[in-house]
């Protein structure tokens, strides 16, 4: 790892962000294009195009390992790779880096494909799908290894893994060469072929690159490039019992696919010499021609209150701390989608945080701000009472009802109006009534008047209580000439304006109120147990009353429930005519003062 600095961007303030990690580049809040902001990678590409290194060609790749669901950190890499290729008229390959038979699965392949498509990207050019699997290169990778053996560049080591580890050396001590380092090419070739033929047990031999046991870069001290594994692979089954390592596979896959710019995160910076070594050796052997793909590193996305490690996310799923990979509390793309985040908001956040070499923490509030910005303009308004209290309008006739009208969107009159009935018994929010109001409380209390939003002005006359003195209903009278939108409504000046739904007409629904999954901004800092930082209140389920039109919401349809935030009809549990809602995000950031 090569991390120079650890900026902690807590405020979510764009100006702060701008000065902290993007000193020279203005960030336009209104610019919603994807990854179009200038950055050091684009400068490299521009230079390459000017010099004609690859002509005008720009080919990138996104190389996930199918061993888990993609998370918000991957979104950054996706936006970078696919966004850059698209902006330069190139193509980004989707390549599954699947050389670990133990952990990989088709379920993950499918979830990764879904997530990238949902984010708005594809791997097509013309009619050609640039979808690849490293496992499709196993034959070539093996042949190239044989070639490197013949050229004396790699050897079979028969030390066990413990011996290899202990002779690798340290940052201050050089490594010790293996006693098998100088085997003849013939012997190496025979052993390697026998490894492939299944003649040895796991760990009996490995194939190692013969580079430099004294290199200051430990990655160059004869890294292992093949190991024996008697494990079925999800695509190649039992065809192979030797599997290539990541460092060997990755650069060769890039070169086979004619990738120009191979973007990865900073932890691979120390692997770059190895990347270049393999490609250079194979070029000398006549396999590839120059120019070779160029590895460029950028800093990974670290988001506060979030964990971006597939291994730890798997732990949350397997330990049943969440309800699966797509639980709306999860930072997986599938979870964010189900929660109601939009692809636009994720792309906008990735663009605003930019691509740099500096490792930094991005405040989760920045993603939520991008989300609110995107949702506010697009989605209709609706009324929901989440913590219901009965309000009885005593002077309204029992068998009567009338229609009230509200705009679909307050800033877009052209989107029309919505209607819902008013009647004698209503649901209001429990917090909108207070029998003994504190100073400055303008909502409902005995003797006070408020406006029922889009309806009438009412005056509170009293309450009903049960035997334990709990308030079970509030009484009021309404003023029949105060209806919103009528001339008389202006004669009533009230300070409070509360929302309501008619009890007889409301749609009663399950509403899930989600919050951040972790209480702490850095849940896994300093190796501590992130499970201890779980927020026990990250999911609360309530039975709410919604304006009748909400019943028609289709899965994945969104709205702002006035005063409460943005909600989405859950894509998994909603059925036609019976949507279940997830709160995507509240209207304001309630965490910013505490962080
Ligand atoms: P994890 O540690 O979560 O398993 P990974 O890097 O092992 O992540 P891969 O499937 O190998 O997962 O990642 C595919 C690509 O996504 C890689 O190029 C990797 O560098 C990039 N990536 C992973 N996490 C982040 C992150 N937090 N920010 C930016 N890019 C990331
Ligand atoms: Mg990885």
Coordinates of C-alpha atoms and ligand atoms in Angstrom, one line a residue:
X1 CA 0.0 0.0 0.0
X2 CA 1.3 3.4 -0.9
X3 CA -0.9 5.9 0.8
X4 CA 0.6 9.4 1.1
X5 CA -2.0 11.2 3.0
X6 CA -5.3 10.6 4.7
X7 CA -7.6 13.6 4.2
X8 CA -10.7 13.3 6.2
X9 CA -13.5 15.0 4.2
X10 CA -16.3 15.0 6.7
X11 CA -18.4 18.0 5.9
X12 CA -19.8 17.0 2.5
X13 CA -19.4 20.6 1.6
X14 CA -18.6 20.9 -2.1
X15 CA -16.2 23.9 -1.6
X16 CA -14.3 22.1 1.0
X17 CA -14.1 19.0 -1.2
X18 CA -13.0 21.2 -4.1
X19 CA -10.1 22.7 -2.2
X20 CA -9.2 19.5 -0.5
X21 CA -8.8 17.0 -3.3
X22 CA -9.4 18.9 -6.5
X23 CA -7.4 22.0 -6.2
X24 CA -7.3 23.0 -9.8
X25 CA -10.6 21.8 -11.1
X26 CA -13.9 23.6 -10.7
X27 CA -16.8 21.3 -9.8
X28 CA -20.1 22.3 -11.3
X29 CA -23.0 21.2 -9.2
X30 CA -25.2 21.3 -12.2
X31 CA -22.9 19.3 -14.4
X32 CA -24.4 15.9 -14.4
X33 CA -22.3 14.4 -17.2
X34 CA -20.3 11.3 -16.3
X35 CA -16.7 11.4 -15.4
X36 CA -16.1 14.3 -17.8
X37 CA -14.1 16.3 -15.3
X38 CA -10.5 16.6 -16.2
X39 CA -8.1 14.5 -14.2
X40 CA -4.6 13.1 -14.3
X41 CA -5.7 10.0 -16.2
X42 CA -7.3 12.0 -18.9
X43 CA -4.1 14.0 -19.1
X44 CA -2.1 10.8 -19.7
X45 CA -4.6 9.7 -22.4
X46 CA -4.6 13.1 -24.1
X47 CA -0.8 12.9 -24.2
X48 CA -0.9 9.4 -25.6
X49 CA -3.3 10.5 -28.3
X50 CA -1.2 13.5 -29.2
X51 CA 1.9 11.3 -29.5
X52 CA -0.1 8.7 -31.4
X53 CA 1.1 5.9 -29.1
X54 CA -2.0 3.8 -29.8
X55 CA -3.3 6.0 -32.6
X56 CA -6.5 7.5 -31.1
X57 CA -7.5 4.2 -29.5
X58 CA -8.6 4.1 -25.9
X59 CA -9.5 0.7 -24.5
X60 CA -10.0 0.1 -20.8
X61 CA -11.4 -2.8 -18.8
X62 CA -13.2 -3.3 -15.6
X63 CA -11.9 -6.6 -14.0
X64 CA -14.0 -7.7 -11.1
X65 CA -13.5 -11.0 -9.4
X66 CA -16.8 -12.8 -9.2
X67 CA -16.5 -13.6 -5.5
X68 CA -19.2 -11.2 -4.2
X69 CA -21.5 -8.4 -5.1
X70 CA -20.2 -5.1 -6.3
X71 CA -20.1 -2.3 -3.8
X72 CA -20.0 1.5 -4.0
X73 CA -16.2 1.4 -4.2
X74 CA -16.5 -0.6 -7.4
X75 CA -18.8 2.1 -8.8
X76 CA -15.9 4.5 -8.7
X77 CA -13.8 2.1 -10.8
X78 CA -16.8 1.4 -13.1
X79 CA -17.4 5.1 -13.7
X80 CA -13.7 5.7 -14.3
X81 CA -13.2 2.8 -16.8
X82 CA -16.5 2.9 -18.6
X83 CA -16.8 6.7 -18.4
X84 CA -13.4 7.3 -19.9
X85 CA -13.8 4.8 -22.7
X86 CA -17.1 6.3 -23.6
X87 CA -15.9 9.9 -23.5
X88 CA -13.0 9.0 -25.9
X89 CA -15.2 7.0 -28.2
X90 CA -13.5 3.8 -27.1
X91 CA -14.7 0.7 -25.4
X92 CA -14.4 -0.7 -21.9
X93 CA -14.3 -4.5 -21.6
X94 CA -16.0 -6.3 -18.8
X95 CA -13.6 -9.0 -17.8
X96 CA -14.1 -11.4 -15.0
X97 CA -10.9 -12.0 -13.2
X98 CA -11.7 -15.5 -12.2
X99 CA -8.6 -17.5 -11.2
X100 CA -9.6 -18.4 -7.6
X101 CA -11.8 -21.5 -8.0
X102 CA -12.6 -21.5 -4.3
X103 CA -14.6 -18.4 -4.0
X104 CA -16.1 -17.7 -7.4
X105 CA -19.6 -18.3 -8.6
X106 CA -22.0 -17.7 -11.5
X107 CA -24.4 -16.0 -9.1
X108 CA -21.8 -13.3 -8.7
X109 CA -21.1 -13.0 -12.4
X110 CA -24.8 -12.3 -13.0
X111 CA -25.1 -9.8 -10.1
X112 CA -22.1 -7.9 -11.5
X113 CA -23.5 -7.8 -15.0
X114 CA -26.8 -6.5 -13.5
X115 CA -25.1 -3.9 -11.4
X116 CA -23.0 -2.4 -14.2
X117 CA -26.0 -2.3 -16.6
X118 CA -28.1 -0.6 -13.9
X119 CA -25.3 2.0 -13.4
X120 CA -25.8 2.9 -17.1
X121 CA -22.8 1.3 -18.8
X122 CA -22.3 -1.5 -21.3
X123 CA -19.3 -3.2 -23.0
X124 CA -20.5 -3.2 -26.6
X125 CA -19.0 -1.6 -29.6
X126 CA -21.1 -1.9 -32.6
X127 CA -22.5 -5.5 -32.4
X128 CA -19.5 -6.8 -30.5
X129 CA -19.9 -7.6 -26.8
X130 CA -16.6 -7.1 -25.1
X131 CA -17.3 -9.5 -22.3
X132 CA -14.4 -11.7 -21.3
X133 CA -13.3 -14.2 -18.7
X134 CA -9.8 -14.7 -17.6
X135 CA -10.6 -18.4 -17.3
X136 CA -11.0 -18.4 -21.1
X137 CA -7.3 -17.7 -21.3
X138 CA -6.2 -20.7 -19.2
X139 CA -4.8 -22.5 -22.3
X140 CA -2.8 -19.4 -23.5
X141 CA -1.6 -18.6 -20.0
X142 CA -0.3 -22.1 -19.7
X143 CA 1.4 -22.0 -23.1
X144 CA 3.1 -18.7 -22.2
X145 CA 4.3 -20.1 -19.0
X146 CA 5.9 -23.0 -20.9
X147 CA 7.5 -20.5 -23.2
X148 CA 8.9 -18.6 -20.2
X149 CA 10.2 -21.8 -18.8
X150 CA 12.0 -22.5 -22.0
X151 CA 13.5 -19.1 -21.9
X152 CA 14.7 -19.6 -18.3
X153 CA 12.5 -16.9 -16.9
X154 CA 10.4 -19.0 -14.6
X155 CA 11.0 -22.2 -12.6
X156 CA 9.3 -24.8 -10.6
X157 CA 9.9 -24.5 -6.9
X158 CA 9.4 -27.5 -4.6
X159 CA 9.6 -25.6 -1.3
X160 CA 6.4 -25.6 0.7
X161 CA 4.5 -22.3 1.2
X162 CA 5.9 -21.8 4.6
X163 CA 9.5 -22.1 3.3
X164 CA 8.7 -19.7 0.4
X165 CA 7.2 -17.2 2.8
X166 CA 10.1 -17.3 5.2
X167 CA 12.7 -16.9 2.5
X168 CA 11.0 -13.9 0.9
X169 CA 12.9 -11.5 3.2
X170 CA 11.5 -8.2 4.6
X171 CA 11.6 -4.6 3.8
X172 CA 15.1 -4.4 5.3
X173 CA 16.3 -7.9 4.5
X174 CA 16.8 -9.4 1.0
X175 CA 15.2 -12.7 0.2
X176 CA 17.0 -16.0 0.0
X177 CA 17.1 -17.8 -3.4
X178 CA 15.3 -21.1 -3.5
X179 CA 17.5 -24.2 -3.8
X180 CA 15.4 -25.1 -6.9
X181 CA 16.0 -21.8 -8.6
X182 CA 18.5 -23.2 -11.1
X183 CA 16.7 -26.3 -12.3
X184 CA 17.1 -26.9 -16.0
X185 CA 14.4 -25.8 -18.4
X186 CA 13.8 -29.5 -19.3
X187 CA 13.2 -30.4 -15.7
X188 CA 11.0 -27.3 -15.1
X189 CA 9.0 -28.1 -18.2
X190 CA 8.5 -31.8 -17.2
X191 CA 7.5 -30.8 -13.7
X192 CA 5.1 -28.1 -14.8
X193 CA 3.4 -30.5 -17.2
X194 CA 3.1 -33.1 -14.5
X195 CA 1.7 -30.5 -12.2
X196 CA -1.0 -29.8 -14.8
X197 CA -1.6 -33.6 -15.3
X198 CA -2.4 -33.9 -11.6
X199 CA 0.6 -36.0 -10.6
X200 CA 1.3 -34.0 -7.4
X201 CA -0.6 -32.9 -4.3
X202 CA -1.6 -29.3 -3.6
X203 CA 1.4 -27.3 -2.4
X204 CA 4.0 -29.9 -3.6
X205 CA 5.3 -27.5 -6.3
X206 CA 4.6 -24.0 -7.5
X207 CA 5.8 -22.1 -10.6
X208 CA 7.7 -18.9 -9.8
X209 CA 9.1 -16.1 -11.9
X210 CA 12.8 -15.8 -11.7
X211 CA 13.3 -12.1 -11.1
X212 CA 15.4 -10.7 -8.2
X213 CA 15.4 -12.1 -4.7
X214 CA 17.2 -8.9 -3.6
X215 CA 14.8 -6.4 -5.1
X216 CA 13.7 -3.6 -2.8
X217 CA 10.2 -4.4 -4.1
X218 CA 9.1 -7.6 -2.4
X219 CA 6.7 -8.3 -5.3
X220 CA 9.7 -8.8 -7.5
X221 CA 11.3 -11.5 -5.3
X222 CA 10.3 -14.5 -7.5
X223 CA 6.6 -14.2 -7.1
X224 CA 4.5 -17.4 -7.4
X225 CA 2.6 -17.5 -10.7
X226 CA 0.9 -20.9 -10.7
X227 CA -0.3 -23.2 -7.8
X228 CA -1.9 -26.6 -7.7
X229 CA -5.6 -26.6 -6.6
X230 CA -7.8 -29.6 -6.8
X231 CA -10.9 -27.5 -6.7
X232 CA -13.7 -27.3 -9.3
X233 CA -13.9 -24.0 -11.1
X234 CA -17.4 -22.6 -11.7
X235 CA -16.7 -22.4 -15.5
X236 CA -13.9 -24.8 -16.3
X237 CA -15.0 -27.5 -13.8
X238 CA -12.2 -30.1 -13.2
X239 CA -10.3 -29.4 -16.4
X240 CA -7.6 -27.7 -14.5
X241 CA -5.7 -28.4 -11.3
X242 CA -3.1 -25.7 -11.8
X243 CA -4.4 -22.1 -11.6
X244 CA -2.5 -18.9 -12.5
X245 CA -2.1 -16.1 -10.0
X246 CA -3.6 -12.6 -10.4
X247 CA -0.4 -10.7 -11.2
X248 CA 0.5 -13.1 -14.0
X249 CA -3.1 -13.4 -15.4
X250 CA -4.0 -9.7 -15.2
X251 CA -1.4 -8.1 -17.4
X252 CA -1.6 -10.9 -20.0
X253 CA -5.3 -10.6 -20.2
X254 CA -4.9 -6.9 -20.7
X255 CA -2.4 -7.5 -23.5
X256 CA -4.5 -10.2 -25.2
X257 CA -7.4 -7.8 -25.3
X258 CA -5.4 -4.9 -26.6
X259 CA -6.2 -2.8 -23.6
X260 CA -4.4 0.6 -23.8
X261 CA -4.9 2.0 -20.2
X262 CA -5.3 -0.4 -17.4
X263 CA -6.7 1.5 -14.5
X264 CA -6.5 0.1 -11.0
X265 CA -6.4 1.2 -7.4
X266 CA -3.3 2.4 -5.6
X267 CA -2.5 -0.8 -3.8
X268 CA -1.4 -2.2 -7.1
X269 CA 1.3 0.5 -7.6
X270 CA 4.0 -1.8 -6.2
X271 CA 2.8 -4.5 -8.6
X272 CA 3.3 -2.4 -11.6
X273 CA 7.0 -3.4 -12.1
X274 CA 5.8 -7.0 -12.2
X275 CA 3.0 -6.2 -14.6
X276 CA 5.6 -4.7 -16.9
X277 CA 8.1 -7.5 -16.4
X278 CA 5.7 -10.3 -17.6
X279 CA 4.6 -8.3 -20.6
X280 CA 8.2 -7.3 -21.5
X281 CA 9.4 -10.9 -21.2
X282 CA 6.6 -12.2 -23.4
X283 CA 7.2 -9.4 -25.9
X284 CA 10.9 -10.4 -26.1
X285 CA 9.6 -14.0 -26.6
X286 CA 7.6 -12.7 -29.6
X287 CA 4.1 -13.1 -28.0
X288 CA 3.2 -9.4 -27.9
X289 CA 4.2 -6.3 -29.7
X290 CA 4.7 -2.9 -28.3
X291 CA 3.2 -0.6 -27.2
X292 CA 2.0 -2.6 -24.2
X293 CA -0.9 -1.8 -22.0
X294 CA -0.1 0.8 -19.4
X295 CA -1.1 0.3 -15.7
X296 CA -2.3 3.5 -14.0
X297 CA -3.3 3.7 -10.4
X298 CA -5.8 6.0 -8.7
X299 CA -6.9 6.1 -5.1
X300 CA -9.8 3.9 -4.0
X301 CA -13.1 5.3 -2.8
X302 CA -13.4 5.3 1.0
X303 CA -16.8 6.4 2.2
X304 CA -17.5 7.2 5.8
X305 CA -20.1 5.0 7.5
X306 CA -19.5 2.3 4.9
X307 CA -17.5 -0.8 4.5
X308 CA -16.1 -1.5 1.0
X309 CA -14.6 -4.9 1.4
X310 CA -16.3 -7.9 -0.2
X311 CA -15.0 -10.1 2.5
X312 CA -16.5 -8.1 5.3
X313 CA -19.8 -7.6 3.4
X314 CA -19.9 -11.4 3.0
X315 CA -19.5 -11.6 6.7
X316 CA -22.6 -9.4 7.2
X317 CA -24.6 -11.6 4.9
X318 CA -23.4 -14.9 6.2
X319 CA -23.8 -13.8 9.8
X320 CA -27.4 -12.6 9.0
X321 CA -26.7 -9.1 10.3
X322 CA -28.5 -8.0 7.1
X323 CA -31.1 -9.7 4.9
X324 CA -28.8 -10.6 2.0
X325 CA -26.5 -8.9 -0.5
X326 CA -29.3 -6.6 -1.7
X327 CA -30.5 -5.6 1.8
X328 CA -31.3 -1.8 1.4
X329 CA -28.8 -1.1 4.2
X330 CA -25.9 -2.7 2.3
X331 CA -23.4 -0.5 0.3
X332 CA -23.6 -3.0 -2.6
X333 CA -24.9 -1.7 -5.9
X334 CA -27.8 -4.2 -5.5
X335 CA -28.5 -2.8 -2.0
X336 CA -28.3 0.8 -3.0
X337 CA -30.6 0.1 -6.0
X338 CA -33.2 -1.6 -3.8
X339 CA -32.9 1.3 -1.2
X340 CA -33.8 3.7 -4.0
X341 CA -30.5 5.3 -4.9
X342 CA -30.3 6.3 -8.5
X343 CA -27.6 5.5 -11.0
X344 CA -27.4 9.2 -11.7
X345 CA -26.6 10.1 -8.1
X346 CA -23.9 7.5 -7.8
X347 CA -22.3 8.6 -11.1
X348 CA -22.5 12.2 -9.9
X349 CA -20.8 11.4 -6.6
X350 CA -18.0 9.6 -8.5
X351 CA -17.5 12.5 -10.8
X352 CA -17.5 15.0 -8.0
X353 CA -14.9 13.1 -6.0
X354 CA -12.7 12.7 -9.1
X355 CA -9.7 10.5 -9.8
X356 CA -6.6 11.3 -7.9
X357 CA -3.5 9.7 -6.4
X358 CA -4.4 10.9 -2.9
X359 CA -6.1 8.6 -0.6
X360 CA -9.0 10.3 1.1
X361 CA -12.2 9.7 3.0
X362 CA -15.4 11.0 1.3
X363 CA -18.3 11.8 3.6
X364 CA -21.3 9.7 3.0
X365 CA -23.3 12.9 3.1
X366 CA -21.8 13.8 -0.3
X367 CA -23.5 10.8 -1.9
X368 CA -26.7 11.6 -0.1
X369 CA -26.5 15.2 -1.3
X370 CA -26.1 14.0 -4.9
X371 CA -29.1 11.7 -4.4
X372 CA -31.4 14.4 -3.0
X373 CA -30.4 16.7 -5.8
X374 CA -31.3 14.1 -8.4
X375 CA -34.6 13.0 -6.6
X376 CA -35.9 16.4 -5.9
X377 CA -36.6 17.5 -9.4
X378 CA -37.7 14.2 -10.8
X379 CA -40.2 12.7 -8.4
X380 CA -43.8 13.5 -7.4
X381 CA -44.9 14.4 -4.0
X382 CA -47.2 12.3 -1.8
X383 CA -48.5 12.4 1.8
X384 CA -47.7 9.7 4.3
X385 CA -48.4 9.6 8.0
X386 CA -45.7 7.4 9.6
X387 CA -46.7 7.7 13.3
X388 CA -50.5 8.0 13.1
X389 CA -52.8 9.8 15.6
X390 CA -56.5 10.1 15.0
X391 CA -57.9 13.7 14.4
X392 CA -61.6 14.0 14.5
X393 CA -63.2 17.0 12.9
X394 CA -66.3 17.2 15.1
X395 CA -68.2 19.8 13.0
X396 CA -67.7 17.9 9.7
X397 CA -70.7 15.7 8.7
X398 CA -70.1 12.0 9.3
X399 CA -71.2 10.7 5.9
X400 CA -69.6 13.4 3.9
X401 CA -66.3 13.7 2.0
X402 CA -64.8 16.2 -0.5
X403 CA -61.8 16.3 -2.7
X404 CA -58.6 18.2 -2.0
X405 CA -56.1 19.1 -4.7
X406 CA -52.3 19.3 -4.5
X407 CA -49.6 19.7 -7.1
X408 CA -47.8 16.6 -8.3
X409 CA -44.6 18.6 -8.0
X410 CA -44.4 22.1 -6.3
X411 CA -41.9 23.5 -8.9
X412 CA -43.5 21.9 -12.0
X413 CA -47.1 23.1 -12.4
X414 CA -47.1 21.4 -15.9
X415 CA -47.0 18.1 -14.2
X416 CA -50.5 18.7 -13.0
X417 CA -52.3 17.9 -9.8
X418 CA -53.2 15.0 -7.6
X419 CA -56.3 14.6 -5.5
X420 CA -57.3 12.9 -2.2
X421 CA -60.5 13.1 -0.1
X422 CA -61.1 15.0 3.1
X423 CA -63.5 13.5 5.7
X424 CA -64.4 13.6 9.3
X425 CA -61.7 11.3 10.6
X426 CA -58.1 11.9 9.6
X427 CA -54.7 10.6 10.5
X428 CA -52.1 13.1 11.5
X429 CA -48.5 12.7 12.7
X430 CA -48.3 12.1 16.4
X431 CA -45.5 14.7 16.6
X432 CA -47.8 17.3 15.1
X433 CA -49.9 17.4 18.3
X434 CA -48.6 18.5 21.7
X435 CA -50.9 18.8 24.7
X436 CA -48.4 21.0 26.5
X437 CA -46.5 22.7 23.7
X438 CA -43.0 24.1 24.3
X439 CA -42.4 27.7 23.3
X440 CA -42.3 28.2 19.6
X441 CA -44.4 25.1 18.8
X442 CA -46.8 26.1 16.1
X443 CA -48.5 22.9 15.3
X444 CA -51.7 21.5 16.9
X445 CA -52.4 22.0 20.6
X446 CA -55.7 22.8 22.5
X447 CA -57.0 26.2 21.4
X448 CA -54.5 26.5 18.5
X449 CA -55.3 26.7 14.8
X450 CA -53.3 25.0 12.0
X451 CA -53.8 24.5 8.3
X452 CA -54.3 20.9 7.2
X453 CA -52.1 21.0 4.1
X454 CA -54.1 21.4 0.9
X455 CA -57.3 21.3 3.1
X456 CA -58.9 23.4 5.8
X457 CA -57.9 25.4 8.8
X458 CA -58.9 23.6 12.0
X459 CA -58.9 24.6 15.6
X460 CA -58.1 22.0 18.3
X461 CA -60.8 21.5 20.9
X462 CA -59.6 18.7 23.0
X463 CA -58.3 15.1 23.3
X464 CA -59.5 11.6 24.1
X465 CA -57.3 9.5 26.4
X466 CA -57.3 5.9 27.4
X467 CA -57.2 4.6 31.0
X468 CA -53.4 5.1 31.1
X469 CA -53.7 8.7 30.0
X470 CA -52.4 8.0 26.6
X471 CA -53.8 10.3 23.9
X472 CA -55.8 8.2 21.5
X473 CA -57.6 10.9 19.5
X474 CA -57.5 14.7 19.1
X475 CA -60.7 16.7 18.4
X476 CA -61.0 19.9 16.3
X477 CA -63.5 22.0 14.3
X478 CA -62.9 23.1 10.8
X479 CA -63.7 26.3 9.1
X480 CA -65.7 25.5 6.0
X481 CA -64.6 28.7 4.1
X482 CA -60.9 28.1 4.7
X483 CA -60.2 25.5 2.0
X484 CA -56.8 25.8 0.3
X485 CA -57.1 27.2 -3.2
X486 CA -60.4 29.0 -2.4
X487 CA -60.8 32.7 -1.9
X488 CA -61.7 32.5 1.8
X489 CA -58.5 30.7 2.6
X490 CA -56.5 33.9 2.7
X491 CA -58.6 35.2 5.6
X492 CA -57.0 32.7 7.9
X493 CA -53.5 33.4 9.1
X494 CA -51.9 30.4 10.9
X495 CA -48.3 29.5 11.6
X496 CA -48.6 25.7 11.5
X497 CA -49.2 23.6 8.4
X498 CA -49.5 19.9 9.0
X499 CA -50.1 16.9 6.7
X500 CA -52.9 14.4 7.0
X501 CA -54.8 11.6 5.3
X502 CA -58.4 10.6 5.5
X503 CA -58.7 7.6 7.7
X504 CA -61.4 6.0 5.6
X505 CA -59.5 6.3 2.4
X506 CA -55.9 6.0 3.3
X507 CA -53.7 3.2 1.9
X508 CA -52.2 1.4 4.9
X509 CA -48.7 0.1 4.1
X510 CA -45.6 -1.3 5.5
X511 CA -42.9 1.4 5.4
X512 CA -39.3 0.7 6.2
X513 CA -37.3 3.5 7.6
X514 CA -33.6 3.0 6.9
X515 CA -30.6 4.7 8.3
X516 CA -26.9 4.3 8.0
X517 CA -25.7 0.7 8.7
X518 CA -22.9 1.9 11.0
X519 CA -22.8 4.4 13.8
X520 CA -19.2 5.2 13.3
X521 CA -17.6 7.1 10.3
X522 CA -14.8 4.6 10.2
X523 CA -16.3 1.2 11.2
X524 CA -13.3 -0.9 10.5
X525 CA -10.6 1.6 11.4
X526 CA -7.3 0.3 12.9
X527 CA -8.4 -3.3 12.4
X528 CA -11.2 -3.1 14.9
X529 CA -14.3 -5.3 14.8
X530 CA -16.7 -3.5 12.5
X531 CA -19.6 -5.6 13.8
X532 CA -19.4 -3.6 17.0
X533 CA -20.1 -0.4 15.1
X534 CA -23.4 -1.7 13.6
X535 CA -26.3 0.7 14.0
X536 CA -29.1 -1.2 15.7
X537 CA -31.6 1.3 14.4
X538 CA -30.6 1.1 10.8
X539 CA -34.0 -0.5 10.0
X540 CA -37.3 0.3 11.6
X541 CA -40.6 -1.0 10.1
X542 CA -43.8 1.0 10.7
X543 CA -47.4 0.7 9.5
X544 CA -48.1 4.0 7.8
X545 CA -51.1 5.7 6.2
X546 CA -50.6 7.1 2.8
X547 CA -52.7 9.1 0.4
X548 CA -54.8 6.7 -1.6
X549 CA -52.9 7.2 -4.9
X550 CA -49.8 5.6 -3.3
X551 CA -51.4 2.3 -3.6
X552 CA -50.9 2.4 -7.4
X553 CA -47.1 2.7 -7.1
X554 CA -45.2 0.1 -9.2
X555 CA -42.1 -1.6 -7.9
X556 CA -39.1 0.9 -8.0
X557 CA -41.4 4.0 -8.4
X558 CA -40.3 6.8 -6.2
X559 CA -41.9 9.8 -4.5
X560 CA -41.1 12.4 -1.9
X561 CA -43.4 11.8 1.1
X562 CA -43.8 15.4 2.2
X563 CA -41.7 16.4 5.2
X564 CA -40.4 12.8 5.6
X565 CA -38.0 12.3 2.7
X566 CA -37.8 10.2 -0.4
X567 CA -39.3 6.8 -0.7
X568 CA -39.4 3.9 -3.2
X569 CA -41.7 1.0 -3.7
X570 CA -39.5 -2.0 -2.8
X571 CA -38.6 -3.9 -5.9
X572 CA -38.6 -7.3 -4.2
X573 CA -41.5 -7.2 -1.7
X574 CA -44.1 -5.0 -3.5
X575 CA -46.9 -6.7 -5.4
X576 CA -49.2 -4.8 -7.7
X577 CA -51.8 -2.9 -5.7
X578 CA -49.8 -3.5 -2.5
X579 CA -46.5 -1.7 -2.5
X580 CA -44.1 -1.7 0.5
X581 CA -42.0 1.4 0.8
X582 CA -38.4 2.0 1.7
X583 CA -37.1 5.3 2.8
X584 CA -34.3 6.2 0.5
X585 CA -33.1 9.3 2.3
X586 CA -34.5 11.9 4.6
X587 CA -35.0 15.5 3.4
X588 CA -32.0 16.8 5.3
X589 CA -28.8 15.3 6.6
X590 CA -29.4 14.5 10.2
X591 CA -25.8 13.2 10.6
X592 CA -23.8 16.2 9.6
X593 CA -23.8 17.9 13.0
X594 CA -22.5 14.8 14.8
X595 CA -19.8 14.0 12.4
Ligands
LIG1 P1 -12.7 -6.1 -2.4 O1 -11.5 -5.8 -1.5 O2 -13.9 -5.5 -2.0 O3 -12.8 -7.6 -2.6 P2 -11.4 -6.0 -4.8 O4 -10.4 -5.0 -5.3 O5 -10.7 -7.3 -4.4 O6 -12.3 -5.4 -3.7 P3 -12.2 -6.7 -7.4 O7 -13.4 -7.5 -7.8 O8 -10.9 -7.3 -7.7 O9 -12.4 -6.4 -5.9 O10 -12.3 -5.2 -8.0 C1 -12.5 -4.9 -9.3 C2 -12.0 -3.5 -9.5 O11 -12.6 -2.6 -8.7 C3 -10.5 -3.5 -9.3 O12 -9.9 -2.8 -10.3 C4 -10.4 -2.7 -8.0 O13 -9.2 -1.9 -7.9 C5 -11.6 -1.8 -8.1 N1 -12.1 -1.4 -6.7 C6 -12.4 -2.2 -5.7 N2 -12.7 -1.5 -4.6 C7 -12.6 -0.2 -4.9 C8 -12.8 1.1 -4.2 N3 -13.1 1.1 -3.0 N4 -12.6 2.2 -4.9 C9 -12.2 2.2 -6.2 N5 -12.0 1.0 -6.9 C10 -12.2 -0.1 -6.3
LIG2 MG1 -9.3 -7.8 -6.2

